[in-house]
Short mmCIF file of C-alpha atoms and ligand atoms in Angstrom, two decimals:
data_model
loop_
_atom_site.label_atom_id
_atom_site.label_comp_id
_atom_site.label_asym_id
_atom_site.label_seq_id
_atom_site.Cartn_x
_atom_site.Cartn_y
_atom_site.Cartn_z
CA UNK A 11 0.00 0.00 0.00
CA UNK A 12 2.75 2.08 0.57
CA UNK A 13 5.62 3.03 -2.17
CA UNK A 14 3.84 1.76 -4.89
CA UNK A 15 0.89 4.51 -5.28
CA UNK A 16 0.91 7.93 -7.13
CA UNK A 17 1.68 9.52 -3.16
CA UNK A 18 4.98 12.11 -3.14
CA UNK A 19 7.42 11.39 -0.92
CA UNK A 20 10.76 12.74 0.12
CA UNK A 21 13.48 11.41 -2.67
CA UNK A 22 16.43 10.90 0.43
CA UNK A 23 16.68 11.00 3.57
CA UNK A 24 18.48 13.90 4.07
CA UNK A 25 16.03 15.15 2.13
CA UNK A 26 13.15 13.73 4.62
CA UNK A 27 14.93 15.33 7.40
CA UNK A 28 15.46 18.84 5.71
CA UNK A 29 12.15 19.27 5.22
CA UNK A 30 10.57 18.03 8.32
CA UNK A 31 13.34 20.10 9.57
CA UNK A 32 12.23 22.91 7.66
CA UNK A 33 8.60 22.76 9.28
CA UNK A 34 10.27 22.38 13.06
CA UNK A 35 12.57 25.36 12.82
CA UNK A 36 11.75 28.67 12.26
CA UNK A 37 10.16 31.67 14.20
CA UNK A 38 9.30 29.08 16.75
CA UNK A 39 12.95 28.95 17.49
CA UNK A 40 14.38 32.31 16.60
CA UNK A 41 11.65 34.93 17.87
CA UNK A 42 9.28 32.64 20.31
CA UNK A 43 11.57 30.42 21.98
CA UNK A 44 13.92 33.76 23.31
CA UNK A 45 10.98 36.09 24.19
CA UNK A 46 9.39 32.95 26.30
CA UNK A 47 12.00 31.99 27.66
CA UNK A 48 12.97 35.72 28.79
CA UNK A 49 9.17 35.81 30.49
CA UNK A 50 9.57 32.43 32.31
CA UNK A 51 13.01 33.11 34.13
CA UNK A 52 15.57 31.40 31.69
CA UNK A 53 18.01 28.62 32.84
CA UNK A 54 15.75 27.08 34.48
CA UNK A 55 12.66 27.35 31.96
CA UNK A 56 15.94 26.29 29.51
CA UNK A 57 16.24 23.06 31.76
CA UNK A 58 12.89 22.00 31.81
CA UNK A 59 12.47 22.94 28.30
CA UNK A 60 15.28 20.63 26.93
CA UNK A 61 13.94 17.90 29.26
CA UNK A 62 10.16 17.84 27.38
CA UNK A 63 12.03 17.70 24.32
CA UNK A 64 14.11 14.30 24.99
CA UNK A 65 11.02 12.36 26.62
CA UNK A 66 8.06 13.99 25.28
CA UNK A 67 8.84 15.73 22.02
CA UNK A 68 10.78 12.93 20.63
CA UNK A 69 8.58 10.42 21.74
CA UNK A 70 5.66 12.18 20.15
CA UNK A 71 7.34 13.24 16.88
CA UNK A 72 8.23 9.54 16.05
CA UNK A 73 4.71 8.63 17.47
CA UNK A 74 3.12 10.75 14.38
CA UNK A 75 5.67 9.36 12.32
CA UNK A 76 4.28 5.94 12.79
CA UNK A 77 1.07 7.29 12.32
CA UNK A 78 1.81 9.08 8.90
CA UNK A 79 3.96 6.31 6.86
CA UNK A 80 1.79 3.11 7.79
CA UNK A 81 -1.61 5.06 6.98
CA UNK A 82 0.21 7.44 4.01
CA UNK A 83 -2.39 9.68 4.55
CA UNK A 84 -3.17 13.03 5.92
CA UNK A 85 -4.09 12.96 9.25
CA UNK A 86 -7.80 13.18 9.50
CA UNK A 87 -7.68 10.66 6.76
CA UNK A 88 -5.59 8.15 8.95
CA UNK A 89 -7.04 7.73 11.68
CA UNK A 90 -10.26 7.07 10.23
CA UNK A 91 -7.94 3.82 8.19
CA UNK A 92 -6.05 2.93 11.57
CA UNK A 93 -8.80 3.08 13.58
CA UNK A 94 -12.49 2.89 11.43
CA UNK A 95 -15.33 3.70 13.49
CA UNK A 96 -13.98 5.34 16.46
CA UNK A 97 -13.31 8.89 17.27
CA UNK A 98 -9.37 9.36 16.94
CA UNK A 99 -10.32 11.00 13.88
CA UNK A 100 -10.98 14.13 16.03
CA UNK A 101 -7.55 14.45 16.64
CA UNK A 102 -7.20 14.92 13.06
CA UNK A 103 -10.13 18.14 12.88
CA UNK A 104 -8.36 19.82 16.06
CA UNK A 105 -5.26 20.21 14.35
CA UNK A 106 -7.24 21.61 10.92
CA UNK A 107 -8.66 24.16 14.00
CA UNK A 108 -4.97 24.53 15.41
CA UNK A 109 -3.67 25.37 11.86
CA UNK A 110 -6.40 28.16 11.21
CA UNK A 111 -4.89 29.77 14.64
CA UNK A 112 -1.39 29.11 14.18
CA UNK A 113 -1.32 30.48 10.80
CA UNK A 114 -3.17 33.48 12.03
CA UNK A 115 -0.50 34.71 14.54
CA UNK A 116 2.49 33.28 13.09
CA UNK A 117 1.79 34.62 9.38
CA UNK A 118 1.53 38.13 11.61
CA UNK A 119 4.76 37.85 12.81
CA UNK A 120 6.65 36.48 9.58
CA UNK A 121 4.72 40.19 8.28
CA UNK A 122 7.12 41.50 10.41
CA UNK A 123 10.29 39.96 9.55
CA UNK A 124 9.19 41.57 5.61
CA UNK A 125 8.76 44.94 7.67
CA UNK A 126 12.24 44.81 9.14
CA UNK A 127 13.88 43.25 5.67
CA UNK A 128 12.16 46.48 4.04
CA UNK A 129 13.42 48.59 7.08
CA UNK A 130 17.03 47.23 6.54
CA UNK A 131 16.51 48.27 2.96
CA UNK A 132 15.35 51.84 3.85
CA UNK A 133 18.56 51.82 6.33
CA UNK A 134 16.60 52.89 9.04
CA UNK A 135 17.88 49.76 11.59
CA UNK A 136 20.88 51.80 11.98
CA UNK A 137 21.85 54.47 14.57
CA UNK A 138 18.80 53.60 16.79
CA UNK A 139 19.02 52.79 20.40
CA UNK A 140 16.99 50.20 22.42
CA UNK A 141 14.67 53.15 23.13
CA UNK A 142 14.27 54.21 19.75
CA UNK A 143 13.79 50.35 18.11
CA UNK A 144 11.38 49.79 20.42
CA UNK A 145 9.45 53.08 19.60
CA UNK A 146 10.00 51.77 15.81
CA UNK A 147 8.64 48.37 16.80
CA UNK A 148 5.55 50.01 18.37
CA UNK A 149 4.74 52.16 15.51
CA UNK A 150 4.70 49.95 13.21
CA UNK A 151 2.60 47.27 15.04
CA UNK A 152 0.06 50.47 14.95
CA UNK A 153 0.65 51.91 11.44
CA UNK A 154 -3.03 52.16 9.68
CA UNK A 155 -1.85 49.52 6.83
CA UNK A 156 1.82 48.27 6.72
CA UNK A 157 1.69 45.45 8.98
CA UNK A 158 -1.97 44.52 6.92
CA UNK A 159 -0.29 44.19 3.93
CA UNK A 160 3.11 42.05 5.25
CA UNK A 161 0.40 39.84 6.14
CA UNK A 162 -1.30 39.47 3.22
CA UNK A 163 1.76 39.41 1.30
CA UNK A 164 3.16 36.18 3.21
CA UNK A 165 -0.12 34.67 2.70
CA UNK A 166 0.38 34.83 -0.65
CA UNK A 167 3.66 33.60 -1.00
CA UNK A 168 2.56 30.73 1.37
CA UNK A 169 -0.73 29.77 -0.86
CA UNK A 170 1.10 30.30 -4.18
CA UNK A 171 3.91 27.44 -2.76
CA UNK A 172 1.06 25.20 -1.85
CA UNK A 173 -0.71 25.83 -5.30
CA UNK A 174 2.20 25.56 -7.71
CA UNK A 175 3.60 22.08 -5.34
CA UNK A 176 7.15 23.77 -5.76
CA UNK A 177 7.26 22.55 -2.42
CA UNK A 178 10.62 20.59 -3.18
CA UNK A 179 11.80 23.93 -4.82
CA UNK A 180 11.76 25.96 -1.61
CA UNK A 181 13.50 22.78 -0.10
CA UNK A 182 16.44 22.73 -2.24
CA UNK A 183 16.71 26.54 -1.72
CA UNK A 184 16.03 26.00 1.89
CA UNK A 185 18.48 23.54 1.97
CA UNK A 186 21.25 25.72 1.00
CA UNK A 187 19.90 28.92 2.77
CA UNK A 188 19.16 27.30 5.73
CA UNK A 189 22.68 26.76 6.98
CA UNK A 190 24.21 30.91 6.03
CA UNK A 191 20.98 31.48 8.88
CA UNK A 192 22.52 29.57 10.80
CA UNK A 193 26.06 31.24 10.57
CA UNK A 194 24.61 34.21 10.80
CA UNK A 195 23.02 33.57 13.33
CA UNK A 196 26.20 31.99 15.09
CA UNK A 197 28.01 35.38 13.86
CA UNK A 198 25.71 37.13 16.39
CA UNK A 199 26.23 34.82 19.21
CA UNK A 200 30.22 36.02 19.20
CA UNK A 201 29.31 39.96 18.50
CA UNK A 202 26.76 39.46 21.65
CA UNK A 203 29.24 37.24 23.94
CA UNK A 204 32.21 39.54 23.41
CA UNK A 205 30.18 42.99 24.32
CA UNK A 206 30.74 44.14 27.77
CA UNK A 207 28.19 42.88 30.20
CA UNK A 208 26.85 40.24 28.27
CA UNK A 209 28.07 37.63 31.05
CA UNK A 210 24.60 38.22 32.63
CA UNK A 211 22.68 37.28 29.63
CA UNK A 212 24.89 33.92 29.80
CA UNK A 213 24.18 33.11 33.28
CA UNK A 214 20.45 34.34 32.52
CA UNK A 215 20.28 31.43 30.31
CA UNK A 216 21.73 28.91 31.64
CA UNK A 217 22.30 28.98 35.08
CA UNK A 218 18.70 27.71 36.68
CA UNK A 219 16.93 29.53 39.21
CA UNK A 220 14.47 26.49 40.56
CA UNK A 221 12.56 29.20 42.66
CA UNK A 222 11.50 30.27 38.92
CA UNK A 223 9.99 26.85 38.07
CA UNK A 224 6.02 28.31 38.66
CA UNK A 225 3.37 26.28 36.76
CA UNK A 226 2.72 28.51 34.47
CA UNK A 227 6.48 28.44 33.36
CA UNK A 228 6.39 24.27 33.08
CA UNK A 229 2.99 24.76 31.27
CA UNK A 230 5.03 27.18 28.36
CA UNK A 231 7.86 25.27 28.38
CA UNK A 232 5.99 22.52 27.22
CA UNK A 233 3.62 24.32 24.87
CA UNK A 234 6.79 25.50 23.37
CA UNK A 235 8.62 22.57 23.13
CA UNK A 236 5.27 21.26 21.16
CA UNK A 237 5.12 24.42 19.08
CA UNK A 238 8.70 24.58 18.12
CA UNK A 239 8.96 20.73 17.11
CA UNK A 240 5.85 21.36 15.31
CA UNK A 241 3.87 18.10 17.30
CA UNK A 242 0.61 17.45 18.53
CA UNK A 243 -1.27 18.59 15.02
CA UNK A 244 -0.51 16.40 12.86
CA UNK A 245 2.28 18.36 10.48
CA UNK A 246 4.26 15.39 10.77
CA UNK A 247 1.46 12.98 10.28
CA UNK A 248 1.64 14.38 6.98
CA UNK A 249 4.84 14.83 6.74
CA UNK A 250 5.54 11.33 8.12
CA UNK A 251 3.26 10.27 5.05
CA UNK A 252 6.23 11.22 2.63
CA UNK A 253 9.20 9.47 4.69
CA UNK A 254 10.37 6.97 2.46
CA UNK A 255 9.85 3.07 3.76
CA UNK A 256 13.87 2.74 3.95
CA UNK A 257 14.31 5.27 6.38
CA UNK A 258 14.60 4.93 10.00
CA UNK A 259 11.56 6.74 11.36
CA UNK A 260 13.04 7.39 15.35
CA UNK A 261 16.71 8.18 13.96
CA UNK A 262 14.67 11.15 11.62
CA UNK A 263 12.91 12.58 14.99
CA UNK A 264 16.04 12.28 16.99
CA UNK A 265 18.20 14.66 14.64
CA UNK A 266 15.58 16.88 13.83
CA UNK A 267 14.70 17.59 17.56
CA UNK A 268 18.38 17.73 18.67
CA UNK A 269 18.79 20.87 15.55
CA UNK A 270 15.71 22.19 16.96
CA UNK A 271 16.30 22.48 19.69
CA UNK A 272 20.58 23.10 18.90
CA UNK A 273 19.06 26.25 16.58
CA UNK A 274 16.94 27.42 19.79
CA UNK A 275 19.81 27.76 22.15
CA UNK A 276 21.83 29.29 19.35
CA UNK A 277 19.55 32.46 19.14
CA UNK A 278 18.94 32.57 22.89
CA UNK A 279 22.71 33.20 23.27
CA UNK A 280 22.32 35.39 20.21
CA UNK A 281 19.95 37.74 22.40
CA UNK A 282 20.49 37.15 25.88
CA UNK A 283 24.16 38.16 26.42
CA UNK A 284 23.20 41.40 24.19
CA UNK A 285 20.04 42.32 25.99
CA UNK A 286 21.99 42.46 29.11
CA UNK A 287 25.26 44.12 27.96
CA UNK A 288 22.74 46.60 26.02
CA UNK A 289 20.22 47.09 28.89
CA UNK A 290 17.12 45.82 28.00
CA UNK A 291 14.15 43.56 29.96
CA UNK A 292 14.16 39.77 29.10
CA UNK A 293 10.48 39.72 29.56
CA UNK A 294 9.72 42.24 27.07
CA UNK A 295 7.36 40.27 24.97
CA UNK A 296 6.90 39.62 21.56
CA UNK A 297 8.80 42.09 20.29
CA UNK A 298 12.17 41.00 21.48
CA UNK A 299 14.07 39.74 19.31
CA UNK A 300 12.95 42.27 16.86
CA UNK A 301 14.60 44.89 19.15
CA UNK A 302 17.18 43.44 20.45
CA UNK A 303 19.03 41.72 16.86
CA UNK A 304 19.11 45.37 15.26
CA UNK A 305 21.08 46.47 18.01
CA UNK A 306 23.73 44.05 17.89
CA UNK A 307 24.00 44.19 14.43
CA UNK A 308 24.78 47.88 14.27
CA UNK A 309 27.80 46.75 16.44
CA UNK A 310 29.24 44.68 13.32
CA UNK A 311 30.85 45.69 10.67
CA UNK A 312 28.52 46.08 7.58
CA UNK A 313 26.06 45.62 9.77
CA UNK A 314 22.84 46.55 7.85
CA UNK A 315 23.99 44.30 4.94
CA UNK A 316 23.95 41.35 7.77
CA UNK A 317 20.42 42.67 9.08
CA UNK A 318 19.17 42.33 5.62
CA UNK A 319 20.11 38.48 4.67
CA UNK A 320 19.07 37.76 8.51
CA UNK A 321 15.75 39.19 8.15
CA UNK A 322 15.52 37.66 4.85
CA UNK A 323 16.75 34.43 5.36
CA UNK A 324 14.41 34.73 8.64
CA UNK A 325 11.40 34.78 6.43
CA UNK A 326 12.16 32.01 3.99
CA UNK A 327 12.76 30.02 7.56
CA UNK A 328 9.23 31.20 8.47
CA UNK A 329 7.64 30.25 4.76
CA UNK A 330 8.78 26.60 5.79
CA UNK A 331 7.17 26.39 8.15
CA UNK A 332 3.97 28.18 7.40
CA UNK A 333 3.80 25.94 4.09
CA UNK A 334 3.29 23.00 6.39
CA UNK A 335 1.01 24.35 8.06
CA UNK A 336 -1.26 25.40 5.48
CA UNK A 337 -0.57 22.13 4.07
CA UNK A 338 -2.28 20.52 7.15
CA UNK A 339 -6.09 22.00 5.83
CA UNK A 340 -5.42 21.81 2.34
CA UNK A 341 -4.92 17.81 2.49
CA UNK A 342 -7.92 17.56 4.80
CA UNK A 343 -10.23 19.52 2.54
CA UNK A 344 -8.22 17.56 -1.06
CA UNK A 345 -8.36 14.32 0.17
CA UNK A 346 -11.51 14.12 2.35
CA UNK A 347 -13.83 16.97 0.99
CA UNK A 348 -12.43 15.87 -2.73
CA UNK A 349 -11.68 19.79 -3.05
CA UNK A 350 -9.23 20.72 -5.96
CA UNK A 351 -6.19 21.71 -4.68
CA UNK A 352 -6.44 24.77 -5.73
CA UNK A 353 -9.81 25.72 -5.03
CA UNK A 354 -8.77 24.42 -1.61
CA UNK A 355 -5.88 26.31 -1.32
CA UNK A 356 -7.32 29.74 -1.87
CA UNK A 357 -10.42 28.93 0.38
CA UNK A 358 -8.01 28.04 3.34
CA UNK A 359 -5.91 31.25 2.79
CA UNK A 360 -8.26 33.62 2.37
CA UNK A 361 -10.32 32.32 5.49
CA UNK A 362 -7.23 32.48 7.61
CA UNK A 363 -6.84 35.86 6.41
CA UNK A 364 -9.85 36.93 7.94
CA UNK A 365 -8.83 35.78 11.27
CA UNK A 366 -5.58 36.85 10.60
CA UNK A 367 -5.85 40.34 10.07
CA UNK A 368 -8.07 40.79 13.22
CA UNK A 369 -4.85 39.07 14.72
CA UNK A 370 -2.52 41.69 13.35
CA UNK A 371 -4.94 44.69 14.50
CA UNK A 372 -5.03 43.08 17.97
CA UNK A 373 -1.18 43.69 17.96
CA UNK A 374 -1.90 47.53 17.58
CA UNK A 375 -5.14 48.96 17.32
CA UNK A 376 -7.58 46.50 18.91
CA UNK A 377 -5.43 45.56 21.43
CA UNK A 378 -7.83 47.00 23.99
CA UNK A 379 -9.88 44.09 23.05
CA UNK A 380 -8.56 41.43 25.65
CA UNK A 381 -10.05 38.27 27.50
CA UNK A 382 -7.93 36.85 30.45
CA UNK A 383 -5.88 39.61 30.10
CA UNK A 384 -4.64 38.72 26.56
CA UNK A 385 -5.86 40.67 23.10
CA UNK A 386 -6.57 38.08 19.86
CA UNK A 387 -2.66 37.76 19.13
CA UNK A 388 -2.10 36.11 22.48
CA UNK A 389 -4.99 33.82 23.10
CA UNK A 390 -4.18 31.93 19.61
CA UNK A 391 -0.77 31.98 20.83
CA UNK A 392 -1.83 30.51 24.12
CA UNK A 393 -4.48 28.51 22.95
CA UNK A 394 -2.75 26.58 20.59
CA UNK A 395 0.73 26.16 21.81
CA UNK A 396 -0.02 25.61 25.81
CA UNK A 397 -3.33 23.85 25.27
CA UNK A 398 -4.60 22.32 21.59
CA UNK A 399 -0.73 21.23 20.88
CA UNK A 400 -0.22 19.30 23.91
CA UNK A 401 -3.55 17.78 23.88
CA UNK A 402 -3.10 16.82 20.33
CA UNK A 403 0.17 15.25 21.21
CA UNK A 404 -1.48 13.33 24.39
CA UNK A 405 -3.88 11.70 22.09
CA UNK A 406 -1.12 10.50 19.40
CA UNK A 407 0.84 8.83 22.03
CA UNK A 408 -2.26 7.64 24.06
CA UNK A 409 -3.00 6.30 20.38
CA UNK A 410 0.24 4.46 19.80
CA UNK A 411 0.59 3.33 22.99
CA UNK A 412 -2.28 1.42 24.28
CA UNK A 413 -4.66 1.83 21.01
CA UNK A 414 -2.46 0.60 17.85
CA UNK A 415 -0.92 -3.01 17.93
CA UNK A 416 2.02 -2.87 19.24
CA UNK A 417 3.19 -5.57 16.87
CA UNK A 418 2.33 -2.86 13.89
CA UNK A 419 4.02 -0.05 15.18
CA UNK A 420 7.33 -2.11 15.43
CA UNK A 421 7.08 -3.46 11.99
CA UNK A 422 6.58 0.54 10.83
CA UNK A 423 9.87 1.63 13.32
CA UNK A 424 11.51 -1.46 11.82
CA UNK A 425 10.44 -0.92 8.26
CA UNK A 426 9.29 -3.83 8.52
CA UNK A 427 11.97 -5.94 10.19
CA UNK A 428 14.61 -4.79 8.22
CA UNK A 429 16.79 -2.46 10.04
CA UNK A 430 17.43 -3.17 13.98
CA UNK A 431 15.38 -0.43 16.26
CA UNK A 432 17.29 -1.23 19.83
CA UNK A 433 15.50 1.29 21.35
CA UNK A 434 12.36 0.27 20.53
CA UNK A 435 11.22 -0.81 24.31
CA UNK A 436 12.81 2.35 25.53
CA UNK A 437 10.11 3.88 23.05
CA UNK A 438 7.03 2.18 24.05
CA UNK A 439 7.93 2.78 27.76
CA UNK A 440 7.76 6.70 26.70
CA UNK A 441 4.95 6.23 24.61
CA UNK A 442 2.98 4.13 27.07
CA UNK A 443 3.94 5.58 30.37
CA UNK A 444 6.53 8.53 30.33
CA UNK A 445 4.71 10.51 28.35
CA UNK A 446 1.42 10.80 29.14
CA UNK A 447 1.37 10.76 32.41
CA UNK A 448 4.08 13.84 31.90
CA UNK A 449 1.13 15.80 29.83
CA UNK A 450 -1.20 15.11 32.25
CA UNK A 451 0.63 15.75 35.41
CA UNK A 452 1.18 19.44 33.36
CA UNK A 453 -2.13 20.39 32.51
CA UNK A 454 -2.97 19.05 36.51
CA UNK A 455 0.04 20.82 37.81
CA UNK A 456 -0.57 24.72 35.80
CA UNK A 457 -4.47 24.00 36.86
CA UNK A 458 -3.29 23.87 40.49
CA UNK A 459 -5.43 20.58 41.03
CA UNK A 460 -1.88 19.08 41.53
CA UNK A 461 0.94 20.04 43.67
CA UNK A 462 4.55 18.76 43.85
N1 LIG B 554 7.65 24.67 14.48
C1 LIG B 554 7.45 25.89 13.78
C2 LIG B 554 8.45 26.90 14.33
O1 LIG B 554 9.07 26.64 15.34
C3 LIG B 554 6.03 26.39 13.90
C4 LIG B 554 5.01 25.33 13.63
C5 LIG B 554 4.13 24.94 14.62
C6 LIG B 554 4.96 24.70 12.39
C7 LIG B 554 3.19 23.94 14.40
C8 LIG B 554 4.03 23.70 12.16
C9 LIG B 554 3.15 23.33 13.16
O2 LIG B 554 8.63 27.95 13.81
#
């Protein structure tokens, strides 16, 4: 049933793992991962952070692995195969929901990585002080039309990838690109460690203050880690779908979560160390990184040339991963609705849009409209990343673990007996046991109906 059919699917496996690599890391990593982990304390958010990745995220990623290659379908679509006639397919329409919100917010902010490449452009990054960029930052967020159309620009670049399928164009670009980010990126982390001060920002990050461990900062850290692997919606259901039948589906999650989580460190000590040595707050918000990064870069030598590839090689990082996103509803509504995939396409953008451009004006002018304290931007934000993510996730692995023969999932993380999987037991205890129980004991824990 599998490599036989009509079905695309990744042509190597370095080519698997770019792309699924491709979805995980992006503005998840770069802008969210910092700014969170600046609200919750640092080191020791950082700790518990790196510690949902290795027994949860991992665990969960391979789970929809599993999921994806033996039922090659998206992931709606495959749980109604694995599992005919009971509800798991739900998990499947609560990640179409999740998409519609994540693509709302996180299509806002890759606006503003356009606004700062055009800024970079203009030269106007340069000579400002933390002050001043934040002023900039502000006004913009409020400017009657600019952040509108980043939006709807993104969108478009997004939906056009999905329509024309030059999806394995952007990868081979991506592929290449992806790494100068990274060096840039890494260029940063020496201009920020070597300004005076910065040893702060170091200890900030990585030396862990337990008496900051508060619920609410174990209930981000694992929203996060969820968010920035891209689990618990099914991305890599569908992705998983296009992992060829030779390659080893735990090894793939293993390296991609390490370079997640290796590219998330990377721009904390990026910001961090600067933020200190330049004076700034940690728990500034969303609009961290976007202050912080121009600073440093005015302290390097053709600076605003560096600002420029960053912020664009930023947004082709971000078009990665909104692609899979989108991706997620357009499969649902192709192969289960029967849509064209065009037709499909364009009726998914443009009805994110809507909700996305309320999202962008609750970032500046309706941001007096809150619940909980939070304006539109935020509850998405929270919603899906600390709550649909996670329960998503708890499902998959409640799925694989005690629902799916266990005899089945070994032949899929065996390809079907043919390559060794020694860790296999070590898996099914995480899957079974480690966990879940870890999800739950979160959500019990942040509700207060636990206490350690
Ligand atoms: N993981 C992506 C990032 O870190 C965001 C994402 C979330 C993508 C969920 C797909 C699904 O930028």
């Amino acid at each position: 049933m599998n490599d036989t059919n009509q079905r695309d699917s990744f042509t190597s496996k370095f080519g698997a793992i770019a792309a699924i690599a491709g979805s995980a890391i992006g503005l998840g990593n770069i802008w969210r991962f910092p700014y969170i982990t600046g609200e919750n304390g640092g080191g020791a958010f950082l700790l518990i952070y790196v510690l949902f990745i290795l027994l949860i995220g991992i665990t969960v990623m391979t789970s929809e692995f599993v999921i994806g290659r033996s039922a090659q379908k998206n992931p709606y679509g495959a749980f109604r195969l694995l599992a005919p006639g009971k509800p798991w397919y739900l998990i499947g329409i609560m990640g179409v929901l999740a998409a519609f919100f994540i693509l709302s917010f996180y299509t806002t902010v890759s606006g503003w990585t356009l606004e700062y490449v055009y800024q970079a452009l203009s030269g106007n990054l340069t000579g400002k002080d933390n002050s001043q960029l934040t002023e900039m930052f502000t006004e913009f967020l409020n400017h009657p039309w600019r952040p509108y159309l980043w939006f709807l620009i993104f969108m478009g670049f997004t939906a056009v990838i999905i329509i024309l399928g030059v999806k394995n164009g952007i990868e081979r670009y991506a592929k290449i690109l992806m790494p100068f980010l990274l060096v840039l990126l890494l260029m940063l982390c020496i201009r920020a460690l070597t300004l005076k001060g910065s040893g702060a920002g170091l200890r900030f990050l990585f030396h862990p203050d337990l008496s900051k461990i508060t619920p609410k900062a174990i209930l981000e850290a694992l929203g996060q880690g969820f968010f920035s692997l891209s689990i618990g919606m099914g991305t890599l259901i569908t992705y998983g779908s296009y992992i060829r039948k030779k390659d080893n589906l735990a090894e793939t999650a293993f390296y991609v979560s390490i370079s997640d989580t290796f590219v998330a460190v990377i721009a904390g000590i990026a910001i961090f160390p600067a933020l200190f040595a330049l004076g700034g707050q940690p728990a500034s918000g969303q609009g961290l990184m976007f202050i912080v990064l121009p600073e440093v870069f005015q302290r390097i030598p053709f600076g605003n040339l560096f600002a420029l590839v960053f912020f664009i090689l930023l947004a082709i990082a971000a078009l990665t991963s909104t692609i899979s996103v989108l991706e997620v509803i357009v499969a649902f509504l192709v192969e289960e609705i029967k849509m064209a995939r065009k037709k499909a396409t364009i009726i998914a953008a443009s009805s994110v849009s809507v909700l996305g451009l309320l999202t962008v004006a609750s970032m500046g002018k309706l941001s007096g409209l809150t619940l909980f304290g939070k304006n539109i931007f935020g509850i998405l934000e929270y919603l899906t990343a600390n709550i649909m993510l996670p329960i998503g996730g708890l499902f998959i692995v409640l799925f694989i673990g005690w629902f799916h023969k266990k005899s089945l999932t070994k032949l899929e993380m065996t390809n079907n007996g043919t390559i060794r999987s020694r860790y296999f037991p070590v898996y099914i205890f995480l899957v079974r046991w480690i966990a879940p129980v870890a999800i739950t004991a979160v959500f019990l824990y942040s509700l207060g109906i636990i206490k350690f």
